[in-house]
Amino acid sequence: MADAALTVIGGGAVGLAIAAELSRRHAPLYLLERNPKYGQETSSRNSEVIHAGIYYPNGSLKARLCVEGNRLLYEICGRHDIPHKRITKIITATRASEEGELHRLRALGSANGVSLRMMTAAEVTALEPQIVTVGGLFSPDTGIISAHGLMDYFHREAKDQGAEVQTHCEVVAVERRSNDYLITVSEAGGRSTITSERVINAAGLESDTIASLAGIDVESAGYRLHYSRGCYFALPASLSGCVSRLVYPVPTNETLGVHAVLDLGGRLKFGPDIEYQENRVQDYRVDEMKRGAFGASVRRILPHVRDEDLTPDMSGIRPKLQGPGEPARDFVIREESDRGLPGFINLVGIDSPGLTASPAIAKYVGEML
Ligand SMILES: Cc1cc2nc3c(=O)[nH]c(=O)nc-3n(C[C@H](O)[C@H](O)[C@H](O)COP(=O)(O)OP(=O)(O)OC[C@H]3O[C@@H](n4cnc5c(N)ncnc54)[C@H](O)[C@@H]3O)c2cc1C
């Protein structure tokens, strides 16, 4: 008999949500995380926004799992006292030529089942007097959440149900055998192995590497990831009160645009920008030289913010399936029996809205099993 019924590789929000959802049904369940603690990579380097599901193509996994994840997150947060706030959001058109895009987003979001309302410039100004606007789109169900609070909850839930969470444990090989998988891990004391009937690859920025270790040709499967860094700049506390909800510009093809993100402590930052990285390294430095470009983006929405008000803050790296200038791709969540890997599920390209979608992704993976 195998050591584990199910092994989850990766202890970010998604891997932890899966462990919390499935540890009762698929015992023993192992979760293997390479860092000293869970949640140290992308899941703790993001805007911590509970997205509503506005931007994604109708019927896509991103749309479906974001809308369901939004509902589930509010439910989980309410039930388990996870810090969060239904703070709401406005997408503001800053010139008349952007208004058509607001209508397109409203139609797209409504088709996805998101509650949205068009606003006149006067209505936007009544809520947010300092922002530039010729009209807006209001999202009542967008919120903010403590990503660590959420992951602590998933972790507790998984452990209470008997999951074995192993940190300092990097998966370095995966071999399909006749009835199970042989997983080799590198840990402080050297190498060891675990056998598992089924495997879930939720390794975030390394999910393509894990797929490749399992024998998948990631180029032909379309699983090769591109690292795309997003940086933030913060405003001092004395200026943080200039907005009281999330404020986004009309999005571009590649990002939602540098937007105003409030955290649960009322701190205001702007970001993320987008910068594809040539090398696959986790370089989280925020370059001071970007201040001018950030200032210009921020002043599209808040004209009184000066470059010198902005300080480099944090950054995160998106695991993107599309390269620069290529059309946006959906999440890949796929059971790989047809590639000779029964019971092996890959989750690749889980960029935004992966935090929001995490509890819905966990249910979706549960159905696949
Ligand atoms: C700048 C930015 C802003 C974002 N804003 C939002 C937002 O506001 N709202 C939202 O919903 N989403 C947002 N996202 C997306 C969201 O953060 C991610 O979709 C989500 O965190 C992905 O979680 P994950 O568990 O898949 O990945 P991760 O958090 O990266 O977890 C993967 C884990 O796998 C581990 N791992 C990797 N390789 C191995 C190995 N070989 N062996 C063992 N363990 C391994 C890693 O150490 C890591 O802990 C944002 C992302 C970025 C970058």
Tab-separated table of C-alpha atoms and ligand atoms in Angstrom:
chain	number	residue	atom	x	y	z
A	1	MET	CA	0.000	0.000	0.000
A	2	ALA	CA	1.209	3.542	-0.785
A	3	ASP	CA	2.250	5.878	2.057
A	4	ALA	CA	-0.326	8.452	0.962
A	5	ALA	CA	-3.698	8.324	-0.745
A	6	LEU	CA	-3.067	11.831	-2.019
A	7	THR	CA	-0.016	14.103	-2.095
A	8	VAL	CA	-0.307	17.823	-2.727
A	9	ILE	CA	2.891	19.513	-3.924
A	10	GLY	CA	2.992	23.164	-2.856
A	11	GLY	CA	1.768	24.939	0.261
A	12	GLY	CA	0.402	28.178	-1.158
A	13	ALA	CA	-3.246	29.222	-0.856
A	14	VAL	CA	-4.246	26.730	-3.549
A	15	GLY	CA	-2.390	23.684	-2.185
A	16	LEU	CA	-3.592	24.461	1.344
A	17	ALA	CA	-7.201	24.921	0.193
A	18	ILE	CA	-7.012	21.544	-1.554
A	19	ALA	CA	-5.558	19.894	1.559
A	20	ALA	CA	-8.336	21.422	3.689
A	21	GLU	CA	-11.022	20.283	1.242
A	22	LEU	CA	-9.750	16.759	0.621
A	23	SER	CA	-7.884	15.559	3.726
A	24	ARG	CA	-10.968	13.903	5.186
A	25	ARG	CA	-11.930	12.074	1.985
A	26	HIS	CA	-8.421	11.113	0.846
A	27	ALA	CA	-6.485	10.019	3.925
A	28	PRO	CA	-3.603	9.856	4.472
A	29	LEU	CA	-2.941	13.161	2.698
A	30	TYR	CA	0.544	14.684	2.517
A	31	LEU	CA	1.288	18.292	1.640
A	32	LEU	CA	4.906	18.950	0.660
A	33	GLU	CA	6.286	22.484	0.793
A	34	ARG	CA	9.881	23.427	0.057
A	35	ASN	CA	10.058	26.563	2.235
A	36	PRO	CA	10.366	26.618	6.055
A	37	LYS	CA	6.724	27.750	6.257
A	38	TYR	CA	3.682	27.549	4.012
A	39	GLY	CA	2.514	30.623	2.065
A	40	GLN	CA	5.881	32.329	1.563
A	41	GLU	CA	5.668	32.841	-2.215
A	42	THR	CA	2.976	34.309	-4.499
A	43	SER	CA	0.153	33.743	-2.015
A	44	SER	CA	1.689	36.302	0.352
A	45	ARG	CA	2.859	38.715	-2.350
A	46	ASN	CA	-0.322	40.027	-3.918
A	47	SER	CA	-3.032	42.670	-3.571
A	48	GLU	CA	-5.134	40.526	-1.187
A	49	VAL	CA	-8.231	41.474	-3.141
A	50	ILE	CA	-11.316	39.272	-3.148
A	51	HIS	CA	-12.093	39.714	-6.828
A	52	ALA	CA	-15.677	39.646	-8.047
A	53	GLY	CA	-14.954	37.980	-11.444
A	54	ILE	CA	-15.497	40.866	-13.850
A	55	TYR	CA	-12.673	40.591	-16.373
A	56	TYR	CA	-12.474	36.960	-17.411
A	57	PRO	CA	-14.008	35.403	-20.544
A	58	ASN	CA	-17.459	33.977	-19.956
A	59	GLY	CA	-17.323	30.235	-19.219
A	60	SER	CA	-13.568	30.262	-18.491
A	61	LEU	CA	-12.244	28.580	-15.350
A	62	LYS	CA	-11.052	31.995	-14.175
A	63	ALA	CA	-14.575	33.413	-14.417
A	64	ARG	CA	-16.386	30.422	-12.911
A	65	LEU	CA	-13.930	29.729	-10.087
A	66	CYS	CA	-13.508	33.413	-9.212
A	67	VAL	CA	-17.252	34.001	-8.909
A	68	GLU	CA	-17.684	30.849	-6.819
A	69	GLY	CA	-14.511	31.591	-4.827
A	70	ASN	CA	-15.773	35.091	-4.029
A	71	ARG	CA	-18.961	33.653	-2.533
A	72	LEU	CA	-17.112	30.909	-0.668
A	73	LEU	CA	-14.491	33.298	0.749
A	74	TYR	CA	-17.071	35.608	2.307
A	75	GLU	CA	-18.789	32.563	3.786
A	76	ILE	CA	-15.540	31.092	5.182
A	77	CYS	CA	-14.329	34.469	6.480
A	78	GLY	CA	-17.629	35.128	8.236
A	79	ARG	CA	-17.745	31.675	9.812
A	80	HIS	CA	-14.104	31.521	10.929
A	81	ASP	CA	-13.300	35.141	11.805
A	82	ILE	CA	-10.743	35.615	9.043
A	83	PRO	CA	-9.917	39.325	8.706
A	84	HIS	CA	-11.612	40.710	5.593
A	85	LYS	CA	-13.753	43.626	4.449
A	86	ARG	CA	-16.319	43.977	1.669
A	87	ILE	CA	-14.761	47.310	0.830
A	88	THR	CA	-16.187	47.579	-2.746
A	89	LYS	CA	-14.499	48.857	-5.894
A	90	ILE	CA	-14.888	51.444	-8.601
A	91	ILE	CA	-13.373	51.148	-12.078
A	92	THR	CA	-13.108	54.727	-13.214
A	93	ALA	CA	-13.072	55.982	-16.792
A	94	THR	CA	-10.799	59.004	-16.801
A	95	ARG	CA	-11.760	60.220	-20.285
A	96	ALA	CA	-14.761	59.821	-22.551
A	97	SER	CA	-12.941	57.400	-24.867
A	98	GLU	CA	-12.796	54.835	-22.009
A	99	GLU	CA	-16.533	54.763	-21.362
A	100	GLY	CA	-17.174	52.160	-24.072
A	101	GLU	CA	-14.769	49.833	-22.269
A	102	LEU	CA	-16.731	50.274	-19.028
A	103	HIS	CA	-19.897	49.149	-20.817
A	104	ARG	CA	-18.028	46.170	-22.284
A	105	LEU	CA	-16.792	45.221	-18.791
A	106	ARG	CA	-20.261	45.582	-17.360
A	107	ALA	CA	-21.668	43.223	-19.989
A	108	LEU	CA	-18.806	40.749	-19.489
A	109	GLY	CA	-19.065	40.815	-15.694
A	110	SER	CA	-22.851	40.493	-15.754
A	111	ALA	CA	-22.583	37.474	-18.074
A	112	ASN	CA	-20.230	35.953	-15.481
A	113	GLY	CA	-22.876	36.488	-12.790
A	114	VAL	CA	-21.208	39.481	-11.126
A	115	SER	CA	-23.364	42.195	-9.643
A	116	LEU	CA	-22.297	45.567	-11.145
A	117	ARG	CA	-23.709	49.061	-11.549
A	118	MET	CA	-22.789	51.866	-13.952
A	119	MET	CA	-22.260	55.212	-12.231
A	120	THR	CA	-22.339	58.755	-13.502
A	121	ALA	CA	-19.371	61.036	-12.812
A	122	ALA	CA	-21.435	62.766	-10.092
A	123	GLU	CA	-22.204	59.449	-8.391
A	124	VAL	CA	-18.515	58.442	-8.434
A	125	THR	CA	-17.478	61.829	-7.090
A	126	ALA	CA	-20.015	61.576	-4.269
A	127	LEU	CA	-18.248	58.394	-3.103
A	128	GLU	CA	-14.667	59.265	-4.039
A	129	PRO	CA	-14.280	63.044	-4.323
A	130	GLN	CA	-10.556	62.995	-5.130
A	131	ILE	CA	-10.472	60.687	-8.162
A	132	VAL	CA	-10.573	61.652	-11.828
A	133	THR	CA	-13.730	60.353	-13.440
A	134	VAL	CA	-16.138	60.784	-16.319
A	135	GLY	CA	-18.120	57.751	-15.089
A	136	GLY	CA	-17.521	54.487	-13.320
A	137	LEU	CA	-18.437	50.869	-12.800
A	138	PHE	CA	-19.238	49.912	-9.207
A	139	SER	CA	-18.582	46.426	-7.850
A	140	PRO	CA	-20.272	45.898	-4.462
A	141	ASP	CA	-18.797	42.405	-3.944
A	142	THR	CA	-15.102	43.191	-4.321
A	143	GLY	CA	-13.301	43.021	-0.996
A	144	ILE	CA	-9.988	42.616	0.770
A	145	ILE	CA	-8.738	39.741	2.878
A	146	SER	CA	-5.782	38.750	5.022
A	147	ALA	CA	-4.061	36.168	2.801
A	148	HIS	CA	-2.152	34.849	5.828
A	149	GLY	CA	-5.388	34.643	7.831
A	150	LEU	CA	-6.932	32.581	5.040
A	151	MET	CA	-3.932	30.276	4.699
A	152	ASP	CA	-3.696	29.810	8.477
A	153	TYR	CA	-7.336	28.703	8.400
A	154	PHE	CA	-6.802	26.226	5.519
A	155	HIS	CA	-3.697	24.890	7.281
A	156	ARG	CA	-5.536	24.427	10.607
A	157	GLU	CA	-8.451	22.734	8.880
A	158	ALA	CA	-6.159	20.347	6.973
A	159	LYS	CA	-4.132	19.474	10.094
A	160	ASP	CA	-7.251	18.939	12.215
A	161	GLN	CA	-8.456	16.464	9.601
A	162	GLY	CA	-5.205	14.540	9.775
A	163	ALA	CA	-3.187	15.986	6.879
A	164	GLU	CA	0.572	15.613	7.174
A	165	VAL	CA	2.056	19.021	6.272
A	166	GLN	CA	5.799	18.751	5.661
A	167	THR	CA	7.859	21.910	5.188
A	168	HIS	CA	11.555	22.147	4.176
A	169	CYS	CA	10.605	19.455	1.721
A	170	GLU	CA	11.378	20.069	-1.943
A	171	VAL	CA	10.071	17.642	-4.537
A	172	VAL	CA	12.932	16.777	-6.897
A	173	ALA	CA	11.590	13.725	-8.760
A	174	VAL	CA	8.227	12.138	-9.570
A	175	GLU	CA	8.050	8.660	-11.073
A	176	ARG	CA	4.929	6.861	-12.271
A	177	ARG	CA	4.993	3.197	-11.199
A	178	SER	CA	2.408	0.517	-11.927
A	179	ASN	CA	0.022	1.471	-9.101
A	180	ASP	CA	1.349	4.648	-7.564
A	181	TYR	CA	3.800	7.542	-7.760
A	182	LEU	CA	7.240	7.555	-6.212
A	183	ILE	CA	8.022	11.093	-5.074
A	184	THR	CA	11.588	11.985	-4.119
A	185	VAL	CA	12.076	14.934	-1.806
A	186	SER	CA	15.153	16.815	-0.788
A	187	GLU	CA	15.177	17.867	2.878
A	188	ALA	CA	17.746	18.897	5.451
A	189	GLY	CA	18.919	15.363	6.165
A	190	GLY	CA	19.294	14.408	2.482
A	191	ARG	CA	16.803	12.686	0.208
A	192	SER	CA	13.807	10.528	1.013
A	193	THR	CA	10.830	9.102	-0.857
A	194	ILE	CA	7.069	8.972	-0.433
A	195	THR	CA	4.701	6.772	-2.407
A	196	SER	CA	1.290	8.166	-3.249
A	197	GLU	CA	-1.754	6.865	-5.114
A	198	ARG	CA	-2.548	10.307	-6.486
A	199	VAL	CA	-0.683	13.580	-6.836
A	200	ILE	CA	-1.780	17.189	-7.138
A	201	ASN	CA	0.719	19.652	-8.515
A	202	ALA	CA	-0.018	23.042	-6.930
A	203	ALA	CA	3.589	24.266	-7.061
A	204	GLY	CA	2.858	27.792	-8.283
A	205	LEU	CA	5.929	29.253	-9.980
A	206	GLU	CA	7.383	25.749	-10.330
A	207	SER	CA	4.243	23.933	-11.451
A	208	ASP	CA	5.666	23.525	-14.962
A	209	THR	CA	8.883	22.076	-13.461
A	210	ILE	CA	6.865	19.530	-11.477
A	211	ALA	CA	4.819	18.611	-14.574
A	212	SER	CA	8.095	18.107	-16.404
A	213	LEU	CA	9.511	15.939	-13.573
A	214	ALA	CA	6.439	13.731	-13.979
A	215	GLY	CA	7.367	13.219	-17.637
A	216	ILE	CA	5.184	15.779	-19.412
A	217	ASP	CA	6.669	17.688	-22.339
A	218	VAL	CA	5.745	21.142	-21.052
A	219	GLU	CA	6.424	22.885	-24.369
A	220	SER	CA	3.995	20.769	-26.371
A	221	ALA	CA	1.475	20.691	-23.505
A	222	GLY	CA	1.572	24.506	-23.399
A	223	TYR	CA	2.563	24.520	-19.721
A	224	ARG	CA	5.783	26.598	-19.897
A	225	LEU	CA	5.548	29.463	-17.399
A	226	HIS	CA	6.801	33.016	-17.799
A	227	TYR	CA	7.619	35.018	-14.682
A	228	SER	CA	5.988	38.411	-14.631
A	229	ARG	CA	6.848	40.649	-11.701
A	230	GLY	CA	4.361	43.134	-10.296
A	231	CYS	CA	5.678	45.912	-8.026
A	232	TYR	CA	3.883	48.226	-5.619
A	233	PHE	CA	4.614	51.712	-4.291
A	234	ALA	CA	3.008	52.966	-1.069
A	235	LEU	CA	1.696	56.326	0.106
A	236	PRO	CA	2.431	57.602	3.630
A	237	ALA	CA	-0.307	57.178	6.242
A	238	SER	CA	-1.028	60.923	6.131
A	239	LEU	CA	-2.253	60.570	2.511
A	240	SER	CA	-3.873	57.131	2.734
A	241	GLY	CA	-7.326	58.563	3.349
A	242	CYS	CA	-7.601	59.956	-0.182
A	243	VAL	CA	-9.755	56.983	-1.230
A	244	SER	CA	-12.020	54.787	0.850
A	245	ARG	CA	-12.409	51.805	-1.483
A	246	LEU	CA	-10.419	50.067	-4.223
A	247	VAL	CA	-10.088	52.236	-7.315
A	248	TYR	CA	-8.997	50.770	-10.647
A	249	PRO	CA	-8.389	52.372	-14.013
A	250	VAL	CA	-9.863	50.859	-17.164
A	251	PRO	CA	-7.661	47.787	-17.767
A	252	THR	CA	-5.146	47.253	-20.556
A	253	ASN	CA	-4.721	43.976	-22.444
A	254	GLU	CA	-2.068	42.638	-20.070
A	255	THR	CA	-3.052	43.853	-16.587
A	256	LEU	CA	-5.838	45.359	-14.591
A	257	GLY	CA	-3.675	48.503	-14.493
A	258	VAL	CA	-1.881	50.132	-11.564
A	259	HIS	CA	-4.691	50.577	-9.065
A	260	ALA	CA	-5.270	51.880	-5.560
A	261	VAL	CA	-5.198	48.990	-3.093
A	262	LEU	CA	-6.176	49.498	0.523
A	263	ASP	CA	-5.171	46.873	3.053
A	264	LEU	CA	-7.055	45.923	6.199
A	265	GLY	CA	-4.957	48.382	8.233
A	266	GLY	CA	-6.044	51.258	5.962
A	267	ARG	CA	-2.636	51.521	4.271
A	268	LEU	CA	-2.806	52.609	0.629
A	269	LYS	CA	-0.508	51.289	-2.056
A	270	PHE	CA	-0.520	51.341	-5.827
A	271	GLY	CA	0.285	48.499	-8.164
A	272	PRO	CA	1.033	46.075	-9.500
A	273	ASP	CA	2.818	47.034	-12.699
A	274	ILE	CA	3.955	44.326	-15.097
A	275	GLU	CA	7.501	43.367	-15.986
A	276	TYR	CA	8.327	40.039	-17.621
A	277	GLN	CA	11.577	38.637	-16.284
A	278	GLU	CA	14.152	37.186	-18.622
A	279	ASN	CA	15.460	34.747	-16.063
A	280	ARG	CA	13.316	32.551	-13.891
A	281	VAL	CA	14.582	33.915	-10.615
A	282	GLN	CA	12.493	35.079	-7.716
A	283	ASP	CA	13.852	38.616	-7.576
A	284	TYR	CA	11.469	40.692	-5.477
A	285	ARG	CA	13.422	43.966	-5.486
A	286	VAL	CA	11.380	47.075	-6.258
A	287	ASP	CA	13.434	49.417	-8.381
A	288	GLU	CA	13.338	53.044	-7.102
A	289	MET	CA	13.756	54.157	-10.705
A	290	LYS	CA	10.148	53.163	-11.349
A	291	ARG	CA	8.877	55.973	-9.142
A	292	GLY	CA	8.296	58.363	-12.057
A	293	ALA	CA	6.349	55.789	-14.089
A	294	PHE	CA	4.260	54.880	-11.046
A	295	GLY	CA	3.623	58.553	-10.294
A	296	ALA	CA	2.340	59.072	-13.848
A	297	SER	CA	0.017	56.031	-13.643
A	298	VAL	CA	-1.302	57.044	-10.233
A	299	ARG	CA	-2.003	60.625	-11.366
A	300	ARG	CA	-4.331	59.246	-14.061
A	301	ILE	CA	-6.638	58.487	-11.119
A	302	LEU	CA	-5.420	60.741	-8.300
A	303	PRO	CA	-3.894	63.913	-9.769
A	304	HIS	CA	-2.634	65.341	-6.472
A	305	VAL	CA	-0.181	62.461	-5.760
A	306	ARG	CA	3.432	63.548	-6.345
A	307	ASP	CA	6.308	61.252	-7.245
A	308	GLU	CA	7.991	62.053	-3.937
A	309	ASP	CA	4.921	60.821	-2.010
A	310	LEU	CA	5.559	57.279	-3.281
A	311	THR	CA	7.896	54.767	-1.609
A	312	PRO	CA	8.944	51.400	-3.064
A	313	ASP	CA	6.944	48.706	-1.292
A	314	MET	CA	6.668	44.993	-2.150
A	315	SER	CA	6.413	42.854	-5.261
A	316	GLY	CA	5.091	39.482	-6.353
A	317	ILE	CA	5.673	37.268	-9.375
A	318	ARG	CA	2.839	36.010	-11.545
A	319	PRO	CA	3.204	32.523	-13.006
A	320	LYS	CA	1.889	33.407	-16.473
A	321	LEU	CA	1.213	30.948	-19.256
A	322	GLN	CA	1.320	33.668	-21.896
A	323	GLY	CA	4.479	35.513	-22.832
A	324	PRO	CA	4.673	39.277	-23.407
A	325	GLY	CA	2.049	40.511	-25.872
A	326	GLU	CA	0.340	37.110	-26.191
A	327	PRO	CA	-3.387	36.697	-25.519
A	328	ALA	CA	-4.393	35.946	-21.911
A	329	ARG	CA	-4.627	32.257	-20.988
A	330	ASP	CA	-6.998	30.493	-18.631
A	331	PHE	CA	-5.961	28.433	-15.577
A	332	VAL	CA	-4.841	24.905	-16.500
A	333	ILE	CA	-6.409	22.388	-14.095
A	334	ARG	CA	-6.089	18.995	-15.717
A	335	GLU	CA	-6.150	15.325	-14.812
A	336	GLU	CA	-3.409	13.687	-16.885
A	337	SER	CA	-4.626	10.096	-17.489
A	338	ASP	CA	-4.349	10.597	-21.247
A	339	ARG	CA	-0.645	11.360	-20.799
A	340	GLY	CA	-0.123	8.101	-18.916
A	341	LEU	CA	-0.452	9.730	-15.489
A	342	PRO	CA	-3.752	8.582	-13.935
A	343	GLY	CA	-4.669	10.436	-10.756
A	344	PHE	CA	-2.113	13.188	-11.437
A	345	ILE	CA	-3.645	16.652	-11.568
A	346	ASN	CA	-1.675	19.652	-12.772
A	347	LEU	CA	-2.568	23.199	-11.773
A	348	VAL	CA	-0.482	25.473	-13.978
A	349	GLY	CA	-0.680	29.212	-14.588
A	350	ILE	CA	-2.643	29.964	-11.424
A	351	ASP	CA	-2.111	33.717	-11.544
A	352	SER	CA	-4.789	36.234	-10.564
A	353	PRO	CA	-7.529	35.588	-9.372
A	354	GLY	CA	-5.981	32.473	-7.792
A	355	LEU	CA	-6.221	33.693	-4.203
A	356	THR	CA	-9.923	34.464	-4.573
A	357	ALA	CA	-10.575	31.256	-6.475
A	358	SER	CA	-8.623	28.997	-4.060
A	359	PRO	CA	-11.588	27.427	-2.220
A	360	ALA	CA	-13.467	26.917	-5.507
A	361	ILE	CA	-10.376	25.416	-7.152
A	362	ALA	CA	-10.200	22.959	-4.241
A	363	LYS	CA	-13.795	21.853	-4.828
A	364	TYR	CA	-13.210	21.573	-8.577
A	365	VAL	CA	-10.134	19.369	-8.014
A	366	GLY	CA	-12.161	17.267	-5.563
A	367	GLU	CA	-14.758	16.643	-8.291
A	368	MET	CA	-12.019	15.607	-10.742
A	369	LEU	CA	-10.784	12.960	-8.320
B	1	LIG	C1	1.412	40.960	-7.932
B	1	LIG	C2	0.268	39.986	-7.765
B	1	LIG	C3	-0.984	40.441	-7.350
B	1	LIG	C4	-2.040	39.529	-7.205
B	1	LIG	N1	-3.221	39.984	-6.684
B	1	LIG	C5	-4.217	39.089	-6.457
B	1	LIG	C6	-5.419	39.506	-5.845
B	1	LIG	O1	-5.545	40.653	-5.395
B	1	LIG	N2	-6.426	38.609	-5.702
B	1	LIG	C7	-6.307	37.331	-6.151
B	1	LIG	O2	-7.279	36.563	-6.049
B	1	LIG	N3	-5.159	36.875	-6.692
B	1	LIG	C8	-4.099	37.723	-6.839
B	1	LIG	N4	-2.914	37.285	-7.349
B	1	LIG	C9	-2.781	35.879	-7.712
B	1	LIG	C10	-2.575	34.988	-6.474
B	1	LIG	O3	-1.609	35.543	-5.609
B	1	LIG	C11	-2.106	33.607	-6.945
B	1	LIG	O4	-2.991	33.131	-7.942
B	1	LIG	C12	-2.132	32.582	-5.807
B	1	LIG	O5	-1.442	33.074	-4.698
B	1	LIG	C13	-1.522	31.283	-6.288
B	1	LIG	O6	-1.431	30.398	-5.207
B	1	LIG	P1	-0.654	29.040	-5.378
B	1	LIG	O7	-0.879	28.269	-4.146
B	1	LIG	O8	-1.028	28.418	-6.682
B	1	LIG	O9	0.882	29.455	-5.566
B	1	LIG	P2	2.015	29.814	-4.489
B	1	LIG	O10	1.527	30.718	-3.451
B	1	LIG	O11	3.196	30.251	-5.309
B	1	LIG	O12	2.333	28.431	-3.824
B	1	LIG	C14	3.070	27.415	-4.473
B	1	LIG	C15	3.941	26.751	-3.435
B	1	LIG	O13	4.604	25.651	-4.042
B	1	LIG	C16	5.869	25.545	-3.427
B	1	LIG	N5	6.769	24.782	-4.294
B	1	LIG	C17	7.250	25.115	-5.505
B	1	LIG	N6	8.047	24.150	-5.983
B	1	LIG	C18	8.066	23.167	-5.043
B	1	LIG	C19	8.730	21.904	-4.953
B	1	LIG	N7	9.527	21.456	-5.932
B	1	LIG	N8	8.523	21.142	-3.845
B	1	LIG	C20	7.726	21.580	-2.842
B	1	LIG	N9	7.098	22.774	-2.866
B	1	LIG	C21	7.257	23.556	-3.962
B	1	LIG	C22	6.307	26.997	-3.256
B	1	LIG	O14	7.321	27.123	-2.283
B	1	LIG	C23	5.010	27.680	-2.876
B	1	LIG	O15	4.842	27.795	-1.485
B	1	LIG	C24	-1.840	38.166	-7.506
B	1	LIG	C25	-0.575	37.712	-7.916
B	1	LIG	C26	0.475	38.623	-8.022
B	1	LIG	C27	1.840	38.112	-8.399
